[in-house]
PDB file of C-alpha atoms in Angstrom:
ATOM      1  CA  MET A 190      99.131-305.608 -15.865  1.00 56.00           C
ATOM      2  CA  LYS A 191      96.703-304.336 -18.861  1.00 51.00           C
ATOM      3  CA  ARG A 192      93.649-304.174 -16.248  1.00 54.00           C
ATOM      4  CA  ILE A 193      95.803-302.006 -14.204  1.00 52.00           C
ATOM      5  CA  LEU A 194      96.212-299.638 -16.951  1.00 45.00           C
ATOM      6  CA  GLN A 195      92.766-300.053 -17.741  1.00 47.00           C
ATOM      7  CA  MET A 196      91.841-298.833 -14.381  1.00 48.00           C
ATOM      8  CA  SER A 197      94.409-296.056 -14.039  1.00 48.00           C
ATOM      9  CA  GLY A 198      92.732-294.528 -16.715  1.00 46.00           C
ATOM     10  CA  VAL A 199      89.537-294.942 -15.853  1.00 41.00           C
ATOM     11  CA  PHE A 200      90.528-293.448 -12.329  1.00 44.00           C
ATOM     12  CA  LEU A 201      92.550-290.141 -14.559  1.00 39.00           C
ATOM     13  CA  LEU A 202      89.395-289.804 -16.780  1.00 40.00           C
ATOM     14  CA  ILE A 203      87.396-289.578 -13.286  1.00 44.00           C
ATOM     15  CA  PHE A 204      89.909-287.058 -11.981  1.00 37.00           C
ATOM     16  CA  PHE A 205      89.751-284.484 -15.184  1.00 37.00           C
ATOM     17  CA  PHE A 206      86.278-284.825 -14.995  1.00 39.00           C
ATOM     18  CA  ALA A 207      86.183-283.730 -11.982  1.00 39.00           C
ATOM     19  CA  ILE A 208      88.193-281.010 -11.899  1.00 39.00           C
ATOM     20  CA  TRP A 209      86.504-279.898 -15.299  1.00 39.00           C
ATOM     21  CA  ILE A 210      83.072-279.848 -12.977  1.00 45.00           C
ATOM     22  CA  TRP A 211      85.172-278.152 -10.367  1.00 44.00           C
ATOM     23  CA  LEU A 212      86.429-275.431 -12.809  1.00 49.00           C
ATOM     24  CA  SER A 213      83.035-274.651 -14.643  1.00 54.00           C
ATOM     25  CA  PRO A 214      82.310-272.739 -16.318  1.00 67.00           C
ATOM     26  CA  MET A 215      85.897-271.298 -16.054  1.00 80.00           C
ATOM     27  CA  SER A 216      86.893-274.601 -17.891  1.00 81.00           C
ATOM     28  CA  GLY A 217      83.880-274.434 -20.216  1.00 91.00           C
ATOM     29  CA  ASN A 218      84.187-271.031 -21.432  1.00 95.00           C
ATOM     30  CA  PHE A 219      88.253-271.511 -21.963  1.00 95.00           C
ATOM     31  CA  LEU A 220      87.266-274.384 -24.031  1.00 95.00           C
ATOM     32  CA  ASN A 221      85.252-271.974 -26.087  1.00 96.00           C
ATOM     33  CA  TYR A 222      87.642-269.554 -26.583  1.00 96.00           C
ATOM     34  CA  LEU A 223      90.355-272.317 -27.766  1.00 96.00           C
ATOM     35  CA  ILE A 224      88.006-273.198 -30.228  1.00 97.00           C
ATOM     36  CA  TRP A 225      86.898-269.529 -31.401  1.00 96.00           C
ATOM     37  CA  LYS A 226      90.701-268.766 -31.747  1.00 94.00           C
ATOM     38  CA  ALA A 227      91.040-271.689 -33.823  1.00 95.00           C
ATOM     39  CA  THR A 228      88.253-271.439 -35.816  1.00 95.00           C
ATOM     40  CA  THR A 229      87.281-267.657 -36.239  1.00 91.00           C
ATOM     41  CA  SER A 230      88.251-265.586 -39.707  1.00 92.00           C
ATOM     42  CA  THR A 231      87.174-262.870 -37.967  1.00 93.00           C
ATOM     43  CA  GLN A 232      89.797-259.633 -38.597  1.00 93.00           C
ATOM     44  CA  THR A 233      92.338-259.528 -36.308  1.00 96.00           C
ATOM     45  CA  VAL A 234      95.179-256.473 -35.961  1.00 97.00           C
ATOM     46  CA  SER A 235      98.288-257.116 -33.767  1.00 98.00           C
ATOM     47  CA  GLY A 236     101.542-255.399 -33.185  1.00 98.00           C
ATOM     48  CA  ASP A 237     103.474-253.217 -30.390  1.00 98.00           C
ATOM     49  CA  ILE A 238     104.148-249.779 -29.617  1.00 98.00           C
ATOM     50  CA  GLU A 239     107.743-248.594 -27.782  1.00 98.00           C
ATOM     51  CA  ASN A 240     107.346-246.586 -24.937  1.00 98.00           C
ATOM     52  CA  HIS A 241     110.070-245.550 -22.042  1.00 96.00           C
ATOM     53  CA  GLY A 242     112.094-248.900 -23.386  1.00 97.00           C
ATOM     54  CA  ALA A 243     108.873-251.129 -23.376  1.00 98.00           C
ATOM     55  CA  HIS A 244     107.524-253.181 -26.105  1.00 98.00           C
ATOM     56  CA  ILE A 245     103.724-253.244 -25.496  1.00 98.00           C
ATOM     57  CA  ARG A 246     101.989-255.902 -26.798  1.00 98.00           C
ATOM     58  CA  TYR A 247      97.873-255.278 -28.555  1.00 98.00           C
ATOM     59  CA  VAL A 248      95.791-257.193 -30.462  1.00 98.00           C
ATOM     60  CA  ALA A 249      92.360-256.243 -31.901  1.00 98.00           C
ATOM     61  CA  TYR A 250      89.914-259.031 -32.929  1.00 98.00           C
ATOM     62  CA  GLY A 251      86.598-257.855 -34.966  1.00 97.00           C
ATOM     63  CA  ARG A 252      85.092-254.855 -36.762  1.00 93.00           C
ATOM     64  CA  GLY A 253      82.509-252.111 -35.261  1.00 96.00           C
ATOM     65  CA  GLU A 254      82.635-249.773 -32.413  1.00 98.00           C
ATOM     66  CA  PRO A 255      85.904-250.673 -30.129  1.00 98.00           C
ATOM     67  CA  ILE A 256      85.689-251.740 -26.958  1.00 98.00           C
ATOM     68  CA  LEU A 257      89.069-251.635 -24.809  1.00 99.00           C
ATOM     69  CA  LEU A 258      89.791-254.685 -21.870  1.00 99.00           C
ATOM     70  CA  LEU A 259      92.207-254.135 -19.500  1.00 98.00           C
ATOM     71  CA  HIS A 260      93.300-256.841 -17.472  1.00 98.00           C
ATOM     72  CA  GLY A 261      94.127-256.347 -13.546  1.00 98.00           C
ATOM     73  CA  GLY A 262      97.578-256.770 -12.195  1.00 98.00           C
ATOM     74  CA  LEU A 263      99.784-259.753 -12.325  1.00 97.00           C
ATOM     75  CA  SER A 264      97.355-261.605 -15.301  1.00 97.00           C
ATOM     76  CA  ASN A 265      97.078-260.743 -18.745  1.00 98.00           C
ATOM     77  CA  LYS A 266      95.078-260.274 -21.780  1.00 98.00           C
ATOM     78  CA  LEU A 267      93.906-263.369 -22.220  1.00 97.00           C
ATOM     79  CA  SER A 268      92.279-263.648 -18.487  1.00 97.00           C
ATOM     80  CA  TRP A 269      89.416-262.032 -20.894  1.00 98.00           C
ATOM     81  CA  PHE A 270      89.093-265.351 -22.416  1.00 98.00           C
ATOM     82  CA  SER A 271      84.972-265.626 -21.268  1.00 98.00           C
ATOM     83  CA  GLN A 272      84.263-262.260 -22.802  1.00 98.00           C
ATOM     84  CA  ILE A 273      86.261-261.852 -26.170  1.00 98.00           C
ATOM     85  CA  PRO A 274      84.458-264.087 -28.643  1.00 98.00           C
ATOM     86  CA  TRP A 275      81.093-262.820 -26.740  1.00 98.00           C
ATOM     87  CA  LEU A 276      82.031-259.115 -27.606  1.00 98.00           C
ATOM     88  CA  VAL A 277      83.203-260.106 -31.072  1.00 98.00           C
ATOM     89  CA  LYS A 278      79.993-262.058 -32.147  1.00 97.00           C
ATOM     90  CA  LEU A 279      77.968-259.083 -30.912  1.00 97.00           C
ATOM     91  CA  GLY A 280      79.777-256.792 -33.599  1.00 97.00           C
ATOM     92  CA  LYS A 281      82.402-255.294 -31.285  1.00 98.00           C
ATOM     93  CA  GLN A 282      86.023-254.341 -32.085  1.00 98.00           C
ATOM     94  CA  VAL A 283      87.766-255.880 -28.985  1.00 98.00           C
ATOM     95  CA  VAL A 284      91.109-254.215 -28.094  1.00 98.00           C
ATOM     96  CA  LEU A 285      93.227-256.067 -25.720  1.00 98.00           C
ATOM     97  CA  ILE A 286      96.261-254.746 -24.230  1.00 98.00           C
ATOM     98  CA  ASP A 287      99.181-256.501 -22.079  1.00 98.00           C
ATOM     99  CA  THR A 288     100.409-254.487 -19.373  1.00 98.00           C
ATOM    100  CA  ARG A 289     103.932-253.474 -19.374  1.00 98.00           C
ATOM    101  CA  GLY A 290     105.940-256.480 -17.847  1.00 98.00           C
ATOM    102  CA  HIS A 291     102.689-258.859 -18.253  1.00 98.00           C
ATOM    103  CA  GLY A 292     101.814-261.104 -21.118  1.00 98.00           C
ATOM    104  CA  GLU A 293     103.817-260.497 -24.497  1.00 98.00           C
ATOM    105  CA  SER A 294     104.951-256.825 -23.248  1.00 98.00           C
ATOM    106  CA  THR A 295     108.362-256.056 -21.805  1.00 97.00           C
ATOM    107  CA  PRO A 296     109.287-254.080 -18.746  1.00 97.00           C
ATOM    108  CA  GLY A 297     111.100-251.386 -20.398  1.00 97.00           C
ATOM    109  CA  HIS A 298     113.339-248.872 -18.140  1.00 95.00           C
ATOM    110  CA  SER A 299     110.468-247.051 -16.505  1.00 93.00           C
ATOM    111  CA  ALA A 300     109.088-247.556 -12.544  1.00 95.00           C
ATOM    112  CA  LEU A 301     105.558-249.194 -12.980  1.00 97.00           C
ATOM    113  CA  SER A 302     102.787-246.655 -12.312  1.00 98.00           C
ATOM    114  CA  TYR A 303      99.645-246.139 -13.253  1.00 98.00           C
ATOM    115  CA  GLN A 304     100.370-242.928 -15.030  1.00 98.00           C
ATOM    116  CA  VAL A 305     102.796-244.832 -17.446  1.00 98.00           C
ATOM    117  CA  PHE A 306     100.115-247.680 -17.676  1.00 98.00           C
ATOM    118  CA  ALA A 307      97.647-245.093 -18.635  1.00 98.00           C
ATOM    119  CA  GLU A 308     100.067-243.227 -21.447  1.00 98.00           C
ATOM    120  CA  ASP A 309     100.827-247.154 -22.810  1.00 98.00           C
ATOM    121  CA  THR A 310      96.813-247.611 -23.205  1.00 98.00           C
ATOM    122  CA  LEU A 311      96.814-244.083 -25.290  1.00 98.00           C
ATOM    123  CA  LEU A 312      99.757-245.136 -27.686  1.00 98.00           C
ATOM    124  CA  VAL A 313      97.822-248.309 -28.566  1.00 98.00           C
ATOM    125  CA  LEU A 314      95.092-246.703 -29.121  1.00 98.00           C
ATOM    126  CA  ASP A 315      96.605-243.716 -31.185  1.00 98.00           C
ATOM    127  CA  ARG A 316      98.202-246.842 -33.156  1.00 98.00           C
ATOM    128  CA  LEU A 317      94.725-248.305 -33.884  1.00 98.00           C
ATOM    129  CA  GLY A 318      93.346-244.807 -34.665  1.00 98.00           C
ATOM    130  CA  ILE A 319      91.006-244.947 -32.235  1.00 98.00           C
ATOM    131  CA  GLN A 320      89.823-241.439 -30.890  1.00 98.00           C
ATOM    132  CA  ARG A 321      87.164-242.740 -28.680  1.00 98.00           C
ATOM    133  CA  THR A 322      86.079-246.013 -26.814  1.00 98.00           C
ATOM    134  CA  ASP A 323      84.363-247.533 -24.214  1.00 98.00           C
ATOM    135  CA  ILE A 324      86.561-249.031 -21.326  1.00 99.00           C
ATOM    136  CA  VAL A 325      86.209-252.188 -19.039  1.00 99.00           C
ATOM    137  CA  GLY A 326      88.974-252.287 -16.705  1.00 98.00           C
ATOM    138  CA  TRP A 327      89.354-255.176 -14.155  1.00 98.00           C
ATOM    139  CA  SER A 328      91.569-254.151 -11.102  1.00 98.00           C
ATOM    140  CA  ASP A 329      94.482-252.626 -12.140  1.00 98.00           C
ATOM    141  CA  GLY A 330      92.905-252.459 -15.475  1.00 98.00           C
ATOM    142  CA  GLY A 331      90.039-250.545 -13.607  1.00 98.00           C
ATOM    143  CA  ILE A 332      92.230-248.253 -12.240  1.00 98.00           C
ATOM    144  CA  ILE A 333      93.945-247.214 -15.448  1.00 98.00           C
ATOM    145  CA  ALA A 334      90.324-246.714 -16.673  1.00 99.00           C
ATOM    146  CA  LEU A 335      89.639-244.174 -14.102  1.00 98.00           C
ATOM    147  CA  LEU A 336      92.868-242.259 -14.546  1.00 98.00           C
ATOM    148  CA  LEU A 337      92.249-242.090 -18.543  1.00 98.00           C
ATOM    149  CA  GLY A 338      88.665-240.685 -17.690  1.00 98.00           C
ATOM    150  CA  LEU A 339      90.565-238.206 -15.357  1.00 98.00           C
ATOM    151  CA  GLU A 340      93.297-236.883 -17.954  1.00 98.00           C
ATOM    152  CA  SER A 341      92.240-237.803 -21.322  1.00 98.00           C
ATOM    153  CA  PRO A 342      88.272-237.594 -20.939  1.00 98.00           C
ATOM    154  CA  GLN A 343      87.703-237.021 -24.685  1.00 98.00           C
ATOM    155  CA  ARG A 344      89.128-240.212 -25.486  1.00 98.00           C
ATOM    156  CA  VAL A 345      86.846-242.486 -23.099  1.00 98.00           C
ATOM    157  CA  GLY A 346      83.469-243.167 -24.196  1.00 98.00           C
ATOM    158  CA  LYS A 347      81.603-245.191 -20.786  1.00 98.00           C
ATOM    159  CA  ILE A 348      83.716-246.745 -17.885  1.00 99.00           C
ATOM    160  CA  ILE A 349      83.133-250.264 -16.255  1.00 99.00           C
ATOM    161  CA  ALA A 350      85.273-250.747 -13.394  1.00 99.00           C
ATOM    162  CA  ILE A 351      85.944-254.186 -11.879  1.00 98.00           C
ATOM    163  CA  SER A 352      87.049-254.601  -8.228  1.00 98.00           C
ATOM    164  CA  ALA A 353      89.092-251.610  -8.899  1.00 98.00           C
ATOM    165  CA  ASN A 354      90.174-248.976  -5.796  1.00 98.00           C
ATOM    166  CA  PHE A 355      90.800-245.497  -6.034  1.00 98.00           C
ATOM    167  CA  HIS A 356      93.235-245.411  -2.959  1.00 98.00           C
ATOM    168  CA  PRO A 357      95.496-248.408  -1.266  1.00 97.00           C
ATOM    169  CA  SER A 358      93.484-248.128   1.980  1.00 97.00           C
ATOM    170  CA  GLY A 359      90.611-249.675  -0.054  1.00 98.00           C
ATOM    171  CA  VAL A 360      92.391-253.132  -0.524  1.00 97.00           C
ATOM    172  CA  ILE A 361      91.261-255.143   2.613  1.00 90.00           C
ATOM    173  CA  GLN A 362      93.447-258.062   1.901  1.00 64.00           C
ATOM    174  CA  ALA A 363      97.077-258.929   1.293  1.00 54.00           C
ATOM    175  CA  ALA A 364      97.364-260.356  -2.570  1.00 42.00           C
ATOM    176  CA  ASP A 365     100.222-262.610  -1.137  1.00 45.00           C
ATOM    177  CA  ASN A 366      98.053-264.073   1.482  1.00 41.00           C
ATOM    178  CA  THR A 367      98.839-268.141   0.473  1.00 36.00           C
ATOM    179  CA  GLN A 368     101.352-269.859   2.952  1.00 33.00           C
ATOM    180  CA  VAL A 369     103.654-270.744   0.310  1.00 33.00           C
ATOM    181  CA  ASP A 370     105.929-271.275   3.262  1.00 38.00           C
ATOM    182  CA  ALA A 371     103.143-274.318   4.286  1.00 37.00           C
ATOM    183  CA  ILE A 372     103.769-275.717   0.892  1.00 35.00           C
ATOM    184  CA  SER A 373     105.787-278.752  -0.107  1.00 45.00           C
ATOM    185  CA  PRO A 374     108.471-278.037  -2.965  1.00 52.00           C
ATOM    186  CA  PRO A 375     106.500-280.096  -5.900  1.00 54.00           C
ATOM    187  CA  GLN A 376     103.257-277.953  -5.150  1.00 58.00           C
ATOM    188  CA  HIS A 377     105.173-274.849  -4.677  1.00 65.00           C
ATOM    189  CA  LYS A 378     106.753-275.194  -7.853  1.00 73.00           C
ATOM    190  CA  ILE A 379     103.679-276.077  -9.781  1.00 78.00           C
ATOM    191  CA  ILE A 380     102.321-272.929  -7.967  1.00 80.00           C
ATOM    192  CA  ASP A 381     105.209-270.871  -9.275  1.00 84.00           C
ATOM    193  CA  TRP A 382     104.644-272.352 -12.949  1.00 88.00           C
ATOM    194  CA  LEU A 383     100.926-271.210 -12.871  1.00 87.00           C
ATOM    195  CA  ARG A 384     101.455-267.692 -11.177  1.00 91.00           C
ATOM    196  CA  GLY A 385     104.173-267.074 -14.057  1.00 93.00           C
ATOM    197  CA  TRP A 386     101.651-268.266 -16.752  1.00 91.00           C
ATOM    198  CA  TRP A 387      98.537-266.137 -15.619  1.00 93.00           C
ATOM    199  CA  SER A 388     101.098-263.406 -15.721  1.00 94.00           C
ATOM    200  CA  GLY A 389     102.440-264.223 -18.724  1.00 91.00           C
ATOM    201  CA  ALA A 390     106.198-262.967 -17.093  1.00 93.00           C
ATOM    202  CA  GLY A 391     107.688-266.827 -16.714  1.00 92.00           C
ATOM    203  CA  GLU A 392     110.499-266.745 -15.205  1.00 91.00           C
ATOM    204  CA  ASN A 393     110.405-262.934 -14.814  1.00 93.00           C
ATOM    205  CA  HIS A 394     107.199-263.216 -12.492  1.00 96.00           C
ATOM    206  CA  PRO A 395     108.973-262.870  -9.154  1.00 94.00           C
ATOM    207  CA  ALA A 396     110.369-259.580 -10.095  1.00 96.00           C
ATOM    208  CA  LEU A 397     107.094-258.375 -11.665  1.00 97.00           C
ATOM    209  CA  GLU A 398     105.428-259.581  -8.536  1.00 96.00           C
ATOM    210  CA  ALA A 399     107.579-257.763  -5.911  1.00 96.00           C
ATOM    211  CA  GLU A 400     107.404-254.398  -8.141  1.00 97.00           C
ATOM    212  CA  ILE A 401     103.574-254.579  -8.497  1.00 97.00           C
ATOM    213  CA  LYS A 402     102.900-255.321  -4.856  1.00 96.00           C
ATOM    214  CA  ALA A 403     105.296-252.200  -4.381  1.00 97.00           C
ATOM    215  CA  LEU A 404     102.899-250.254  -6.490  1.00 98.00           C
ATOM    216  CA  TRP A 405      99.702-251.608  -4.948  1.00 97.00           C
ATOM    217  CA  ARG A 406     100.693-250.219  -1.414  1.00 96.00           C
ATOM    218  CA  VAL A 407     101.387-246.629  -2.509  1.00 97.00           C
ATOM    219  CA  ALA A 408      98.950-246.337  -5.269  1.00 98.00           C
ATOM    220  CA  PRO A 409      96.584-245.280  -6.824  1.00 98.00           C
ATOM    221  CA  GLN A 410      96.162-241.988  -4.946  1.00 98.00           C
ATOM    222  CA  LEU A 411      92.809-240.671  -6.400  1.00 98.00           C
ATOM    223  CA  LYS A 412      91.112-237.563  -4.136  1.00 98.00           C
ATOM    224  CA  HIS A 413      87.613-237.509  -4.149  1.00 98.00           C
ATOM    225  CA  ALA A 414      88.178-234.150  -6.122  1.00 98.00           C
ATOM    226  CA  ASP A 415      89.773-236.234  -8.975  1.00 98.00           C
ATOM    227  CA  LEU A 416      86.786-238.617  -8.947  1.00 98.00           C
ATOM    228  CA  ARG A 417      84.089-235.582  -9.191  1.00 98.00           C
ATOM    229  CA  ALA A 418      86.346-234.433 -12.156  1.00 98.00           C
ATOM    230  CA  ILE A 419      85.772-237.898 -14.218  1.00 98.00           C
ATOM    231  CA  THR A 420      82.488-237.382 -16.268  1.00 98.00           C
ATOM    232  CA  ALA A 421      82.367-240.707 -17.871  1.00 98.00           C
ATOM    233  CA  PRO A 422      79.296-242.492 -17.047  1.00 98.00           C
ATOM    234  CA  THR A 423      80.620-245.662 -15.329  1.00 99.00           C
ATOM    235  CA  LEU A 424      79.584-248.716 -13.760  1.00 99.00           C
ATOM    236  CA  VAL A 425      81.442-249.931 -10.473  1.00 99.00           C
ATOM    237  CA  ILE A 426      81.683-253.788 -10.114  1.00 99.00           C
ATOM    238  CA  ALA A 427      82.579-255.436  -6.895  1.00 98.00           C
ATOM    239  CA  GLY A 428      82.383-258.854  -5.847  1.00 98.00           C
ATOM    240  CA  GLU A 429      80.339-259.856  -2.938  1.00 98.00           C
ATOM    241  CA  ASN A 430      83.406-261.039  -1.271  1.00 97.00           C
ATOM    242  CA  ASP A 431      85.742-258.808  -3.044  1.00 97.00           C
ATOM    243  CA  ILE A 432      89.672-258.047  -1.997  1.00 97.00           C
ATOM    244  CA  ILE A 433      88.340-254.478  -2.261  1.00 97.00           C
ATOM    245  CA  ASP A 434      86.079-253.091   0.431  1.00 97.00           C
ATOM    246  CA  LEU A 435      82.544-253.020  -0.294  1.00 98.00           C
ATOM    247  CA  PRO A 436      82.202-249.539   1.522  1.00 98.00           C
ATOM    248  CA  HIS A 437      85.247-248.301  -0.392  1.00 98.00           C
ATOM    249  CA  SER A 438      83.591-249.292  -3.836  1.00 98.00           C
ATOM    250  CA  GLY A 439      80.486-247.503  -2.775  1.00 98.00           C
ATOM    251  CA  GLU A 440      82.381-244.483  -2.226  1.00 98.00           C
ATOM    252  CA  LEU A 441      83.964-244.440  -5.415  1.00 98.00           C
ATOM    253  CA  ALA A 442      80.468-244.942  -7.229  1.00 98.00           C
ATOM    254  CA  GLN A 443      78.893-242.243  -5.144  1.00 98.00           C
ATOM    255  CA  MET A 444      82.307-239.584  -5.535  1.00 98.00           C
ATOM    256  CA  LEU A 445      82.307-240.569  -9.482  1.00 98.00           C
ATOM    257  CA  ALA A 446      80.098-237.893 -11.449  1.00 98.00           C
ATOM    258  CA  SER A 447      78.092-239.944 -13.369  1.00 98.00           C
ATOM    259  CA  ALA A 448      78.151-243.629 -11.840  1.00 98.00           C
ATOM    260  CA  LYS A 449      76.353-246.516  -9.902  1.00 98.00           C
ATOM    261  CA  ILE A 450      77.238-249.720  -8.417  1.00 98.00           C
ATOM    262  CA  GLU A 451      76.304-253.205  -8.843  1.00 98.00           C
ATOM    263  CA  ILE A 452      77.321-256.271  -6.803  1.00 98.00           C
ATOM    264  CA  VAL A 453      78.162-259.695  -7.825  1.00 98.00           C
ATOM    265  CA  LEU A 454      76.905-262.131  -5.037  1.00 98.00           C
ATOM    266  CA  GLY A 455      79.082-265.053  -4.052  1.00 97.00           C
ATOM    267  CA  ALA A 456      82.128-263.484  -6.487  1.00 98.00           C
ATOM    268  CA  GLY A 457      85.590-262.498  -5.100  1.00 97.00           C
ATOM    269  CA  HIS A 458      88.248-260.465  -6.902  1.00 97.00           C
ATOM    270  CA  ALA A 459      88.112-262.617 -10.138  1.00 97.00           C
ATOM    271  CA  ALA A 460      84.251-262.199 -11.345  1.00 98.00           C
ATOM    272  CA  PRO A 461      85.338-261.834 -15.193  1.00 98.00           C
ATOM    273  CA  VAL A 462      86.073-265.746 -14.742  1.00 97.00           C
ATOM    274  CA  THR A 463      84.617-267.240 -12.062  1.00 97.00           C
ATOM    275  CA  HIS A 464      80.911-265.291 -12.859  1.00 97.00           C
ATOM    276  CA  PRO A 465      81.342-264.573 -16.356  1.00 97.00           C
ATOM    277  CA  ARG A 466      77.583-265.110 -17.094  1.00 97.00           C
ATOM    278  CA  GLN A 467      76.765-262.206 -14.862  1.00 98.00           C
ATOM    279  CA  ILE A 468      79.375-259.789 -15.575  1.00 98.00           C
ATOM    280  CA  ASN A 469      78.835-260.160 -19.368  1.00 98.00           C
ATOM    281  CA  GLN A 470      75.391-259.280 -18.578  1.00 98.00           C
ATOM    282  CA  LEU A 471      76.085-255.966 -16.616  1.00 98.00           C
ATOM    283  CA  ILE A 472      78.516-255.156 -19.614  1.00 98.00           C
ATOM    284  CA  ALA A 473      75.652-255.654 -22.125  1.00 98.00           C
ATOM    285  CA  SER A 474      73.191-253.654 -19.835  1.00 98.00           C
ATOM    286  CA  PHE A 475      75.184-250.722 -19.492  1.00 98.00           C
ATOM    287  CA  LEU A 476      76.766-250.551 -22.962  1.00 98.00           C
ATOM    288  CA  ASP A 477      73.355-251.218 -24.530  1.00 97.00           C
ATOM    289  CA  LEU A 478      74.623-254.177 -26.481  1.00 96.00           C
ATOM    290  CA  ASN A 479      71.967-256.389 -27.991  1.00 83.00           C
ATOM    291  CA  GLN A 480      72.496-259.866 -27.368  1.00 68.00           C
TER     292      GLN A 480
END
């Protein structure tokens, strides 16, 4: 019996080690974030603002010039775990927001829209006393960044839009393409739990997912004239295997008043998590950060 238990322990270690290697560099970066979070003595400011019945949670780490990180739909501010410690160590004030309905933010009574997301974001910046900031937005966060660049240009320095579309036609793959029906009930429950954890919505994830996917079908609706009116220097980043059509990303960069595009080879829609080294290098180069 003792030998069986020993062998079981060895197999478990091998299994978890294999998972660790398979998830690398994500696993190492997430561990680094957890260690940093537990040991950091950097200044932290957190709180929430209320808008349209929602409490929007925010946190700011560090001192220095601000940089705003906006996460994608059906994720939360923790999705920037590969960027947060790095940017704080570079002397930035890293501002993170949970989009309404995501993470620690409540949905409120207003229908989800990019305009409302942008309004929430400005109210957080007002609360923190930030008049102007560079913005790194991923997916939905990139759309919010572009909208802020259009409607509140005085508040925006540079924009980095990662895997962002300016029209629903730019999405070439359904976001819900997992064959859930083919998954056995225990696996289905695990996947449901993971989705709820990643969005931060928990048991409210199905309702959030339905509303967000309804939004994706009709928005954003930025026209070429809107894009040309965005004067903030912008870096458009797309993954080689992104669910955002590469010609669409190229069109976005071409139509913006001052923009360039970078393609991350081998990456999909989750490049900040799966290809953090390349993403961080692009961020540092575009924002002139001393590494």
